[in-house]
Coordinates of C-alpha atoms in Angstrom, one line a residue:
M1 CA 94.8 3.5 43.9
R2 CA 93.8 7.3 42.8
N3 CA 97.5 7.2 42.1
F4 CA 97.3 4.0 39.8
L5 CA 94.2 5.2 38.1
K6 CA 95.9 8.1 37.7
N7 CA 99.2 6.9 35.3
L8 CA 96.9 4.2 33.8
L9 CA 94.6 7.2 31.8
L10 CA 98.8 9.2 31.7
A11 CA 99.7 6.3 29.8
L12 CA 96.4 5.9 27.5
V13 CA 96.7 9.3 26.5
V14 CA 100.3 8.9 25.2
F15 CA 98.9 6.1 23.3
L16 CA 95.9 7.5 21.3
V17 CA 98.5 10.7 20.9
I18 CA 101.0 8.7 18.8
A19 CA 98.6 5.8 17.3
G20 CA 97.5 9.1 16.0
L21 CA 100.4 10.8 14.7
F22 CA 101.0 7.1 13.4
A23 CA 97.7 6.8 11.6
L24 CA 98.9 11.0 10.2
Y25 CA 101.7 9.8 9.0
R26 CA 100.5 6.7 7.3
T27 CA 97.5 8.1 5.4
P28 CA 97.0 11.3 4.1
Q29 CA 94.2 13.7 4.2
E30 CA 93.0 13.2 0.3
K31 CA 93.3 9.5 -1.2
P32 CA 94.6 10.1 -4.7
E33 CA 92.7 7.9 -7.1
E34 CA 94.2 5.0 -8.6
V35 CA 94.8 4.5 -12.0
S36 CA 96.1 2.0 -14.1
L37 CA 99.3 2.8 -16.7
S38 CA 97.7 2.8 -20.3
T39 CA 95.2 5.0 -18.4
V40 CA 98.5 7.4 -17.8
A41 CA 99.6 6.7 -21.6
Q42 CA 96.7 8.2 -22.4
E43 CA 96.6 11.4 -20.3
I44 CA 100.0 11.9 -21.8
N45 CA 99.5 11.3 -25.1
E46 CA 96.6 13.8 -24.7
E47 CA 99.1 16.5 -22.6
K48 CA 96.8 16.4 -19.5
I49 CA 99.0 15.5 -16.8
K50 CA 102.2 18.2 -15.7
K51 CA 103.9 16.6 -13.3
I52 CA 104.7 12.9 -12.7
E53 CA 106.9 11.9 -9.2
I54 CA 108.7 8.6 -9.1
E55 CA 109.1 6.6 -6.0
E56 CA 109.9 3.0 -5.8
N57 CA 107.3 1.4 -7.6
K58 CA 104.7 4.0 -6.9
L59 CA 103.8 7.3 -9.1
A60 CA 101.9 10.5 -7.1
I61 CA 100.3 12.0 -10.7
E62 CA 99.2 15.9 -10.8
L63 CA 97.0 17.3 -14.0
Q64 CA 97.1 20.4 -15.2
D65 CA 93.9 20.9 -13.4
E66 CA 95.7 19.7 -10.0
T67 CA 94.1 16.4 -9.5
K68 CA 96.2 14.3 -7.6
Q69 CA 96.0 10.3 -8.5
T70 CA 98.0 7.4 -8.0
A71 CA 99.7 4.1 -10.5
V72 CA 102.3 1.2 -10.1
K73 CA 104.7 1.1 -12.6
E74 CA 106.8 -2.3 -13.4
P75 CA 109.7 -3.2 -10.9
E76 CA 111.8 -4.1 -13.4
A77 CA 111.6 -1.5 -16.3
A78 CA 111.7 2.4 -16.7
L79 CA 109.2 4.3 -16.4
S80 CA 110.0 6.2 -20.0
E81 CA 110.5 2.9 -21.7
T82 CA 106.9 1.2 -19.9
L83 CA 105.2 4.3 -20.7
A84 CA 106.8 4.0 -24.9
N85 CA 105.6 0.5 -24.6
Y86 CA 102.0 2.1 -24.0
G87 CA 102.5 4.1 -27.0
V88 CA 103.1 7.6 -25.2
A89 CA 105.4 9.9 -27.7
Q90 CA 108.6 11.1 -26.2
D91 CA 107.4 14.5 -27.2
K92 CA 104.3 14.5 -25.6
L93 CA 106.6 12.9 -22.2
A94 CA 108.9 15.8 -22.4
K95 CA 106.6 18.8 -22.0
I96 CA 105.8 16.5 -18.5
E97 CA 107.9 17.7 -15.4
I98 CA 109.4 13.9 -14.0
E99 CA 110.9 14.0 -10.1
I100 CA 112.0 10.8 -8.7
K101 CA 112.5 10.3 -5.4
E102 CA 114.4 8.8 -2.8
K103 CA 113.1 7.4 0.4
S104 CA 115.0 8.1 3.4
G105 CA 116.5 5.4 5.8
F106 CA 114.5 6.9 9.0
A107 CA 111.2 7.1 6.8
Y108 CA 112.1 3.5 5.4
W109 CA 112.5 2.0 9.1
M110 CA 110.0 3.6 10.8
G111 CA 107.3 2.7 8.2
A112 CA 108.3 -0.9 8.9
I113 CA 109.3 -1.1 11.9
L114 CA 106.6 1.5 13.9
P115 CA 104.0 -0.7 13.4
F116 CA 105.2 -3.4 15.2
L117 CA 106.7 -1.2 18.4
L118 CA 104.6 1.1 19.0
P119 CA 102.5 -1.8 21.3
F120 CA 105.7 -2.9 22.7
I121 CA 106.7 0.7 23.7
F122 CA 103.1 1.4 24.8
I123 CA 103.3 -2.1 26.6
A124 CA 106.6 -0.9 28.5
L125 CA 105.8 2.2 28.8
F126 CA 102.7 0.6 31.3
I127 CA 104.5 -1.6 33.1
Y128 CA 107.2 1.4 33.7
L129 CA 104.4 3.1 35.7
M130 CA 103.0 0.0 37.3
S131 CA 106.4 -0.4 39.4
R132 CA 106.5 2.7 39.7
Q133 CA 103.5 2.5 42.1
V134 CA 104.4 -0.5 43.2
Q135 CA 107.7 1.0 44.8
R136 CA 105.6 3.9 46.4
G137 CA 103.0 1.2 48.2
Q138 CA 107.0 -0.3 50.2
S139 CA 108.1 2.4 50.8
R140 CA 104.9 3.3 52.4
A141 CA 104.7 0.0 54.1
M142 CA 108.3 0.7 55.3
M143 CA 107.0 4.1 56.7
F144 CA 103.5 1.7 58.0
G145 CA 105.9 1.5 61.4
Q146 CA 106.7 5.3 61.6
T147 CA 105.3 7.4 64.2
K148 CA 102.8 10.2 63.5
A149 CA 103.8 12.5 65.6
K150 CA 103.3 16.1 65.0
P151 CA 105.9 19.1 66.4
V152 CA 104.8 22.0 67.4
E153 CA 106.0 25.2 64.8
K154 CA 107.2 27.6 67.5
N155 CA 106.9 30.3 65.8
K156 CA 102.9 29.8 65.7
K157 CA 100.7 32.2 65.3
E158 CA 98.0 31.4 68.1
K159 CA 100.7 30.3 70.3
I160 CA 99.0 29.5 73.2
T161 CA 100.4 30.5 77.3
F162 CA 100.0 30.0 81.0
G163 CA 98.9 33.0 80.5
D164 CA 95.8 32.2 78.4
V165 CA 95.1 28.9 81.1
A166 CA 93.0 30.9 84.2
G167 CA 92.7 29.3 87.3
V168 CA 94.7 25.8 88.0
K169 CA 97.5 27.6 89.8
E170 CA 99.2 24.6 91.8
A171 CA 99.4 22.6 87.9
K172 CA 101.0 25.7 86.1
E173 CA 103.2 26.2 88.9
E174 CA 104.4 22.3 88.5
L175 CA 104.3 22.5 84.8
K176 CA 106.3 26.0 84.7
E177 CA 109.2 24.1 87.0
I178 CA 109.0 21.5 84.2
V179 CA 110.4 24.1 81.6
E180 CA 112.3 25.9 84.1
F181 CA 114.3 22.6 84.2
L182 CA 114.5 21.9 80.3
K183 CA 116.1 25.7 80.4
T184 CA 118.5 25.8 82.4
P185 CA 118.9 21.9 84.5
E186 CA 122.1 23.0 85.7
K187 CA 119.5 25.1 88.2
F188 CA 118.7 21.5 89.8
T189 CA 121.1 19.2 88.5
S190 CA 124.2 21.0 90.9
L191 CA 121.6 19.6 93.8
G192 CA 122.1 16.6 92.8
A193 CA 118.1 17.0 91.4
R194 CA 117.4 14.6 88.7
V195 CA 115.4 15.1 85.6
P196 CA 111.7 14.1 85.9
K197 CA 110.3 11.4 83.5
G198 CA 106.9 12.0 82.9
V199 CA 103.9 14.4 84.3
L200 CA 100.6 12.9 84.3
L201 CA 97.6 15.2 83.6
L202 CA 94.9 13.5 85.7
G203 CA 91.2 15.3 85.7
P204 CA 87.5 14.9 85.3
P205 CA 87.0 15.8 81.1
G206 CA 86.7 19.7 79.7
T207 CA 88.9 21.3 82.9
G208 CA 92.0 22.1 80.1
K209 CA 94.6 19.5 80.7
T210 CA 94.9 19.2 76.5
L211 CA 95.0 22.9 77.3
L212 CA 98.4 23.0 79.9
A213 CA 99.9 20.0 77.0
R214 CA 99.7 23.6 74.7
A215 CA 100.9 26.2 76.9
V216 CA 103.6 24.0 77.8
A217 CA 104.4 24.0 74.1
G218 CA 104.5 27.6 73.6
E219 CA 106.1 28.4 76.9
A220 CA 109.0 25.9 76.2
K221 CA 112.0 26.4 73.8
V222 CA 112.1 22.8 73.2
P223 CA 110.4 20.9 71.1
F224 CA 107.6 19.8 71.9
F225 CA 105.5 16.6 69.6
H226 CA 102.3 15.5 70.3
I227 CA 100.0 12.5 69.3
S228 CA 97.2 10.4 70.7
G229 CA 97.5 7.5 72.3
S230 CA 95.2 5.7 69.8
E231 CA 97.7 6.5 67.1
F232 CA 100.2 4.0 68.5
V233 CA 97.7 0.6 67.9
E234 CA 96.8 -0.8 64.0
M235 CA 95.6 -4.0 62.7
F236 CA 98.9 -4.9 62.4
V237 CA 101.6 -6.5 64.7
G238 CA 104.5 -5.2 65.8
V239 CA 103.7 -1.4 64.6
G240 CA 102.1 0.2 67.7
A241 CA 106.2 -0.6 69.2
S242 CA 107.5 0.4 66.3
R243 CA 105.7 4.1 66.4
V244 CA 107.1 4.2 69.7
R245 CA 110.4 3.6 68.7
D246 CA 110.6 6.1 65.8
L247 CA 108.1 9.2 68.7
F248 CA 111.4 8.2 71.0
N249 CA 114.1 8.2 69.0
K250 CA 112.9 11.3 67.2
A251 CA 112.2 13.2 70.4
K252 CA 116.0 12.1 71.8
K253 CA 118.0 13.4 69.0
N254 CA 116.5 16.8 69.3
A255 CA 116.8 16.7 73.6
P256 CA 115.9 18.2 75.7
A257 CA 112.1 18.1 74.4
I258 CA 109.2 17.1 75.7
L259 CA 106.9 14.5 74.4
F260 CA 102.1 14.9 75.2
I261 CA 100.7 11.7 74.3
D262 CA 97.0 13.1 74.8
E263 CA 94.2 10.1 76.1
I264 CA 97.1 8.0 77.1
D265 CA 94.0 5.2 78.8
A266 CA 93.9 4.0 74.5
V267 CA 97.2 2.4 75.1
G268 CA 98.2 2.7 78.8
R269 CA 95.0 0.2 80.2
M270 CA 96.5 -1.9 83.1
R271 CA 97.8 -5.7 81.0
G272 CA 95.5 -8.5 81.6
A273 CA 92.4 -7.4 82.9
G274 CA 90.2 -10.1 81.2
L275 CA 87.3 -9.2 79.5
G276 CA 87.2 -5.7 77.2
G277 CA 91.0 -5.1 79.2
S278 CA 93.8 -7.6 77.0
H279 CA 94.7 -6.6 73.4
D280 CA 98.0 -7.9 72.8
E281 CA 99.0 -5.4 69.9
R282 CA 97.5 -3.0 72.8
E283 CA 100.5 -4.9 75.5
Q284 CA 103.8 -4.5 73.4
T285 CA 103.2 -1.1 72.2
L286 CA 102.4 -0.6 76.8
N287 CA 105.4 -2.8 77.3
Q288 CA 107.6 -0.5 74.8
I289 CA 106.8 3.2 76.0
L290 CA 107.4 1.7 79.8
T291 CA 110.9 0.2 78.6
E292 CA 111.5 3.8 77.5
M293 CA 110.7 5.2 80.4
D294 CA 113.0 3.6 82.4
G295 CA 114.6 1.3 80.6
F296 CA 118.8 1.0 80.9
E297 CA 119.2 3.8 79.0
R298 CA 119.7 6.3 81.0
G299 CA 120.5 10.8 81.0
T300 CA 117.9 10.9 78.2
R301 CA 116.3 14.5 78.8
V302 CA 113.0 14.0 77.0
I303 CA 110.2 15.0 79.3
V304 CA 106.8 12.4 79.0
M305 CA 103.2 15.2 78.7
A306 CA 100.4 12.0 79.5
A307 CA 96.6 12.6 79.9
T308 CA 94.2 11.2 81.0
N309 CA 90.7 10.9 82.7
R310 CA 90.1 7.4 83.5
P311 CA 93.3 6.9 86.1
D312 CA 92.1 4.1 87.0
V313 CA 92.7 1.7 84.6
L314 CA 95.9 2.7 83.5
D315 CA 98.5 0.1 84.1
P316 CA 99.8 0.7 87.7
A317 CA 103.9 -0.3 85.9
L318 CA 103.2 2.2 84.5
L319 CA 102.3 4.8 87.3
R320 CA 105.5 3.9 89.6
P321 CA 108.3 6.7 89.9
G322 CA 110.9 6.3 87.3
R323 CA 108.2 7.2 84.8
F324 CA 105.1 9.0 85.6
D325 CA 107.3 10.9 88.4
R326 CA 104.4 13.0 89.0
R327 CA 100.8 13.2 88.6
I328 CA 98.8 16.8 88.5
V329 CA 95.6 16.3 89.4
L330 CA 92.9 19.0 88.1
I331 CA 89.6 19.6 89.5
M332 CA 86.5 21.4 88.6
P333 CA 87.2 25.2 88.8
D334 CA 85.8 27.1 92.0
V335 CA 84.0 30.1 91.9
K336 CA 87.1 32.5 91.4
E337 CA 87.9 30.3 88.2
R338 CA 85.3 30.1 86.8
E339 CA 84.7 33.8 87.2
A340 CA 89.2 34.3 85.4
I341 CA 87.7 31.2 82.7
L342 CA 85.1 33.6 81.8
K343 CA 87.3 36.8 81.2
I344 CA 89.3 34.3 79.2
H345 CA 86.5 33.1 76.4
S346 CA 84.5 36.4 76.3
K347 CA 87.8 38.3 74.8
G348 CA 87.4 39.1 71.0
K349 CA 83.3 39.4 72.2
P350 CA 81.4 42.9 72.7
L351 CA 79.4 42.8 76.4
A352 CA 76.5 44.2 76.6
R353 CA 76.6 46.7 80.4
G354 CA 75.0 44.7 82.5
V355 CA 76.7 41.0 81.4
S356 CA 78.1 40.7 85.0
L357 CA 80.7 37.6 84.6
E358 CA 80.5 37.5 88.8
E359 CA 77.4 36.3 88.5
L360 CA 78.0 34.2 85.6
A361 CA 80.8 31.8 87.5
Q362 CA 77.9 32.0 90.5
R363 CA 75.4 30.5 88.2
T364 CA 77.6 27.7 86.5
P365 CA 78.6 25.6 89.4
G366 CA 80.1 22.7 88.5
F367 CA 80.8 24.2 85.3
S368 CA 84.8 23.0 83.6
G369 CA 86.8 25.0 81.7
A370 CA 85.2 24.0 78.3
D371 CA 82.2 24.4 79.1
L372 CA 82.0 27.6 80.4
E373 CA 83.8 28.1 76.8
N374 CA 80.9 26.7 75.0
L375 CA 78.9 28.5 77.6
M376 CA 79.9 32.2 75.6
N377 CA 80.0 31.0 72.9
E378 CA 76.4 30.0 72.4
A379 CA 76.1 33.3 74.0
A380 CA 78.4 34.8 71.5
I381 CA 75.9 32.7 68.3
L382 CA 72.0 33.9 70.4
S383 CA 72.6 37.1 69.9
A384 CA 74.1 37.0 66.3
R385 CA 70.5 35.0 65.7
S386 CA 69.3 38.4 68.0
N387 CA 70.8 40.5 64.7
K388 CA 71.8 42.8 68.3
K389 CA 75.7 43.6 67.8
E390 CA 76.6 42.8 71.7
V391 CA 76.6 40.0 74.1
G392 CA 73.6 40.5 76.6
M393 CA 73.1 38.9 79.8
K394 CA 70.1 37.5 78.7
E395 CA 71.6 36.0 76.1
C396 CA 74.8 34.6 79.1
I397 CA 72.1 33.4 81.0
E398 CA 69.6 31.2 78.8
S399 CA 72.9 29.7 77.7
I400 CA 73.5 28.3 81.1
E401 CA 70.3 26.9 80.7
K402 CA 71.3 25.4 77.1
V403 CA 74.7 23.6 78.3
L404 CA 73.3 22.4 81.2
L405 CA 69.4 20.7 79.9
G406 CA 69.4 21.6 76.0
P407 CA 68.1 23.9 73.6
E408 CA 64.1 24.8 73.7
R409 CA 62.3 22.7 72.1
K410 CA 59.2 24.9 70.7
S411 CA 58.2 22.6 68.6
H412 CA 56.9 20.3 71.4
L413 CA 53.4 21.4 72.4
L414 CA 52.0 20.2 75.4
S415 CA 48.5 19.7 75.6
K416 CA 46.2 21.7 78.1
K417 CA 45.9 18.4 80.6
E418 CA 50.1 17.6 79.9
K419 CA 50.5 21.5 80.6
R420 CA 48.9 22.0 84.1
I421 CA 50.5 17.3 84.2
A422 CA 54.0 19.8 83.9
A423 CA 53.7 22.8 86.0
F424 CA 52.0 20.9 89.0
H425 CA 54.9 18.5 89.0
E426 CA 57.2 21.7 89.3
A427 CA 55.6 23.3 91.3
G428 CA 55.5 20.1 94.0
H429 CA 59.8 20.2 93.0
A430 CA 59.8 24.2 93.9
L431 CA 58.0 24.1 96.4
V432 CA 59.2 21.4 98.7
A433 CA 63.0 22.7 97.2
H434 CA 62.1 26.3 99.0
I435 CA 60.2 25.1 102.1
L436 CA 63.1 22.5 103.2
P437 CA 66.1 24.0 104.6
H438 CA 69.4 22.3 103.3
P439 CA 68.1 22.0 99.3
D440 CA 69.9 24.5 97.2
P441 CA 68.0 27.8 96.6
I442 CA 66.0 27.6 93.1
R443 CA 66.7 30.1 89.6
K444 CA 64.2 29.5 88.5
V445 CA 60.9 26.9 87.2
S446 CA 60.1 26.4 84.0
I447 CA 56.9 24.4 82.0
I448 CA 59.1 24.6 78.4
S449 CA 60.5 21.7 77.2
R450 CA 64.3 21.3 76.3
G451 CA 66.3 18.6 75.4
Q452 CA 65.0 14.9 76.4
V453 CA 62.7 17.3 79.8
A454 CA 59.6 18.1 80.0
G455 CA 59.8 20.9 82.2
Y456 CA 63.1 21.6 84.6
T457 CA 63.8 22.9 88.4
L458 CA 66.8 24.4 87.9
K459 CA 68.9 24.6 91.6
L460 CA 72.0 26.2 91.7
P461 CA 73.9 26.8 95.0
E462 CA 75.6 30.5 96.1
A463 CA 78.8 28.7 97.0
D464 CA 80.4 25.7 96.2
K465 CA 79.8 22.9 97.8
H466 CA 82.9 20.5 99.1
F467 CA 80.9 18.5 101.6
H468 CA 77.1 17.2 101.7
S469 CA 75.4 15.9 105.1
K470 CA 72.8 13.1 105.6
A471 CA 70.2 15.9 106.1
E472 CA 71.0 17.1 102.4
F473 CA 70.6 13.8 101.4
L474 CA 67.4 13.3 102.6
D475 CA 65.5 16.7 101.9
E476 CA 67.2 16.0 98.0
L477 CA 65.3 12.8 98.4
A478 CA 62.5 14.9 99.8
V479 CA 62.7 17.4 96.2
L480 CA 62.8 14.7 94.2
L481 CA 59.5 12.7 94.8
A482 CA 57.8 16.2 95.4
G483 CA 56.8 16.4 91.7
F484 CA 55.2 12.3 91.9
V485 CA 53.5 13.6 95.5
A486 CA 52.4 17.0 93.2
E487 CA 51.0 14.3 90.6
K488 CA 49.5 11.6 92.7
K489 CA 48.0 14.7 95.3
T490 CA 46.2 17.1 92.5
F491 CA 44.9 14.7 90.3
G492 CA 44.9 11.5 91.7
D493 CA 46.5 9.8 89.3
I494 CA 50.1 9.3 87.6
T495 CA 52.1 9.4 85.0
T496 CA 55.6 8.7 83.2
G497 CA 56.7 12.3 84.2
A498 CA 58.0 11.3 87.6
T499 CA 60.3 8.4 86.1
S500 CA 63.9 10.0 85.7
D501 CA 62.7 11.6 89.4
L502 CA 63.0 8.5 91.3
R503 CA 65.1 6.8 89.3
L504 CA 67.9 9.1 90.5
A505 CA 66.4 8.9 94.1
T506 CA 66.6 5.1 93.6
Q507 CA 70.6 5.7 92.8
L508 CA 70.9 8.5 96.2
A509 CA 69.1 6.1 98.3
R510 CA 71.2 3.0 97.7
K511 CA 73.8 5.2 97.7
L512 CA 73.7 6.4 101.1
V513 CA 73.2 3.0 102.3
T514 CA 76.3 0.8 100.6
E515 CA 78.4 3.9 100.0
Y516 CA 78.5 6.6 102.4
G517 CA 77.6 5.2 105.1
M518 CA 74.6 6.8 106.1
S519 CA 72.2 4.0 107.5
E520 CA 71.5 4.1 111.3
K521 CA 70.8 0.2 111.4
L522 CA 73.7 -0.8 109.1
G523 CA 76.2 1.1 110.4
P524 CA 79.5 3.0 109.3
Q525 CA 80.1 1.1 106.7
T526 CA 80.4 0.1 102.5
F527 CA 78.9 -2.2 100.6
G528 CA 80.1 -4.3 97.8
Q529 CA 83.4 -3.7 95.4
K530 CA 83.2 -2.3 92.2
E531 CA 85.0 -4.1 89.6
E532 CA 86.6 -2.5 86.9
L533 CA 85.9 -4.4 84.1
I534 CA 85.3 -2.6 80.7
F535 CA 83.2 -3.2 78.0
L536 CA 82.0 -1.6 75.7
G537 CA 82.6 1.5 78.1
R538 CA 80.6 0.0 80.3
E539 CA 81.0 -0.9 83.7
I540 CA 79.4 -4.0 84.2
A541 CA 80.7 -6.4 86.9
E542 CA 79.5 -5.2 90.9
Q543 CA 81.9 -7.8 93.9
K544 CA 79.9 -8.5 96.6
D545 CA 81.3 -9.1 99.6
Y546 CA 77.9 -9.4 102.3
S547 CA 75.9 -12.2 102.6
E548 CA 72.2 -12.5 101.3
S549 CA 70.3 -11.6 104.6
V550 CA 72.3 -8.0 104.9
A551 CA 71.2 -7.2 101.0
Y552 CA 68.0 -7.7 102.3
E553 CA 68.2 -5.2 104.8
I554 CA 69.9 -3.2 102.5
D555 CA 66.9 -3.2 101.3
K556 CA 65.1 -2.6 102.8
E557 CA 67.4 0.5 104.2
V558 CA 66.4 1.7 100.6
R559 CA 62.6 1.4 101.2
D560 CA 62.7 2.9 104.9
L561 CA 64.6 6.1 103.1
I562 CA 62.3 6.4 100.0
A563 CA 59.2 6.1 101.9
Q564 CA 60.6 8.5 104.3
A565 CA 60.7 11.2 101.3
Q566 CA 57.5 10.5 100.0
K567 CA 56.3 12.1 103.7
T568 CA 58.2 14.2 104.1
A569 CA 57.2 15.4 100.9
R570 CA 53.8 14.5 101.1
L571 CA 53.4 16.8 104.4
V572 CA 54.7 20.0 103.4
I573 CA 52.8 20.1 99.9
S574 CA 49.6 19.0 102.4
K575 CA 51.3 22.1 104.9
H576 CA 51.6 25.1 101.4
K577 CA 48.5 23.6 98.9
E578 CA 47.4 26.9 98.3
K579 CA 51.4 28.3 97.2
L580 CA 51.7 25.2 94.9
N581 CA 47.9 25.9 93.7
K582 CA 49.2 29.5 93.0
L583 CA 52.3 28.2 91.3
A584 CA 51.4 26.3 89.4
E585 CA 48.4 28.4 87.6
T586 CA 51.7 31.0 87.8
L587 CA 53.6 28.2 85.7
V588 CA 50.7 27.4 83.2
E589 CA 50.5 30.9 82.4
K590 CA 54.0 32.4 81.7
E591 CA 55.5 28.6 81.4
A592 CA 58.3 29.8 83.4
I593 CA 59.2 31.8 87.0
E594 CA 63.0 33.1 88.1
R595 CA 64.1 33.7 91.5
K596 CA 62.2 37.0 92.6
E597 CA 58.4 36.4 90.6
L598 CA 59.0 32.5 92.6
E599 CA 59.9 34.5 96.3
K600 CA 56.6 36.7 96.3
I601 CA 54.4 33.5 95.7
L602 CA 56.2 31.4 98.5
G603 CA 58.4 33.9 100.4
K604 CA 62.0 34.2 101.2
K605 CA 63.8 30.3 101.5
K606 CA 65.0 29.9 105.7
R607 CA 68.4 29.5 105.1
S608 CA 69.2 25.8 107.3

C-alpha cells in the first residue's frame, strides 16, 4: 500500500510538471493588446510602429515605446497590399522593420498534437506504475512459501561460545560432540557411527536452551540457521509445509549445516489431540518436518536442533529415534552452577567489595539462569538509581526480593489497624516456621507491600533439595495456616489476607493424598489421571479413575490434614504467645526484620 501511494504521488508530480511547462509554452507572461488592421494602418502613418513580425496570419507589433500589440491580417492577401487598401503610404511602410517567421515543423506538430497527447501519456504512465506494483505483489506471493530462517553470521562480533554458558556440563558435552561430528565426521564414521538426525533441548523456561543453541552457532564452523516454530504456520493452507521444504533444501545445499527450531511445540503438537490440539495446517507442517528428518532420502549431513519446555505435548513420531536421536534435559542450576552463572552476568558490572556471589547463590534456590541475569541487571539499575558507582550487596539482596515478589509498592499504605493485622499474620508464619524443625530457615519477614502481597515471610533453604519427606510437608501445611491462626487468636476474627495461604494449603494437602501417596488411610497409590487437553494454555480435564466413595475418602483426608496442620499451628502460637507479640510489635515499628534480628527475638532455630 505504501509503494502504491508513492508511485501515485510520483505520477501526479510528473503530470503537474508537464502541464506547467505546456502552459508556459502556450501562454506568454504578458498578453499583448489585440488591435484591428485599421488601427495598425493609422499607427504606421503616425510613425508609431517600430517592428512587425509576421507568422502566418498573425502580426506581432512592437511600437516605438516598446509596447506590444497583436493583430490578424487577411489570409489571402499580402500585408503590404492590405495596408495599401487602408491608405498606408509606401514611404511610411518602408521605415518599419518587417520580419517574416515561418513556424517549424516540430513546433507546429507539438502545438497541434500535445493537447491531445498529454492525457494519453499520463494514462500510460499510470498503467505502467500500477503494473509494476502488481508484479511486485506477484513476486511476493511466489516468495510466500519460502523460509524465514536466518543464517547466523560467522564473524559476528557478539559471538557466544560454550565458555559463556555456565553450568549444564552434561548438555555442553553432548553438544560439543555434535559440533565435533560436523567438523571431523571421519572420526566417527570410521567406527560405523552415523550422524545424529536431531537434538531436542528440554527444560523449564529460562534454563538456557536458546543460549546453548547460540553457543553451538558460535562454536560450529558450519552454516547455522535458526527459526521459531510459529513462523512455519500461516493462515494459508500449505505455506508451512512449503517453508519446511525450502528450509531443508537450503540447509542441504549448505551441508553440513545445523537447523535450530525454537519453541518447536508451536508446530509439533500431537496430531489428532482434539480440543485445542488439532489444526490441519499445523499437522501438514509437522508431517513435512517428519518426512524431511527421516524420509527416503538418506545421508544428508543436516542436524536439526529444537527447544521446548512442553515435551509432553509433542507428537510421538517426532520423538522417536531416527528423528530426534538425542534429548538433552536442562534442569534448574544448583548452588555452584548459580554462582558460576552470577560470575558471567556480573561481567561489566563494577561490584563493591562486600558483594559475595556465593551468598547470593545460596539465597537464590530455584532461580533459573534467566532469573539470575535479571537479578544482576536489577541490582545494577537500583545502584544507578541511587547514583552509586558500584553495585553493592544491599542492591543485590533487594533485587532477589524484587525478582521473587515484584517491586515495592510504596504508594500502597496500610492503615494502623491493617498494619497490625499484617504484622501478626506474618509473625505467625515466621514463628511456626522457626519453631518447627523441618521448614527452611527464614531470611526476612516484612509487611512492606510487594507485587500483589501486603507482606511476606521469605524462607530459603541452606542447600538444594531434591527429595521432600512427609514430615516436611506437614510442617509446611502448619506454616501456611499459621497466619490464619494468628489472626484469629489475636483479634478474634479472620480477614481475606489468608486467602492465598488457604488455597496453597488445600492444593498441597490434596497432592499429599492423590499424587504423593502419603495418606495413612488410602495408602501408597495415586488417584486421577490428568488428560493433556490444551485450550487457551490451560489443563481443562482430569479423568477420575476412582469411585465416588473413594472421592469422599480423599476429601475427608484433605480435611483431616488441614485440621491437623491448624491444630499444630495453634499449639505453637499458644505456647509462644509472648514471642509472637514481640515479633509483631517489632514488625509494626520497623516493617522488615532480617534473619539476625529475628533470631534475637525467637532464639536459634533447631535443626531437624
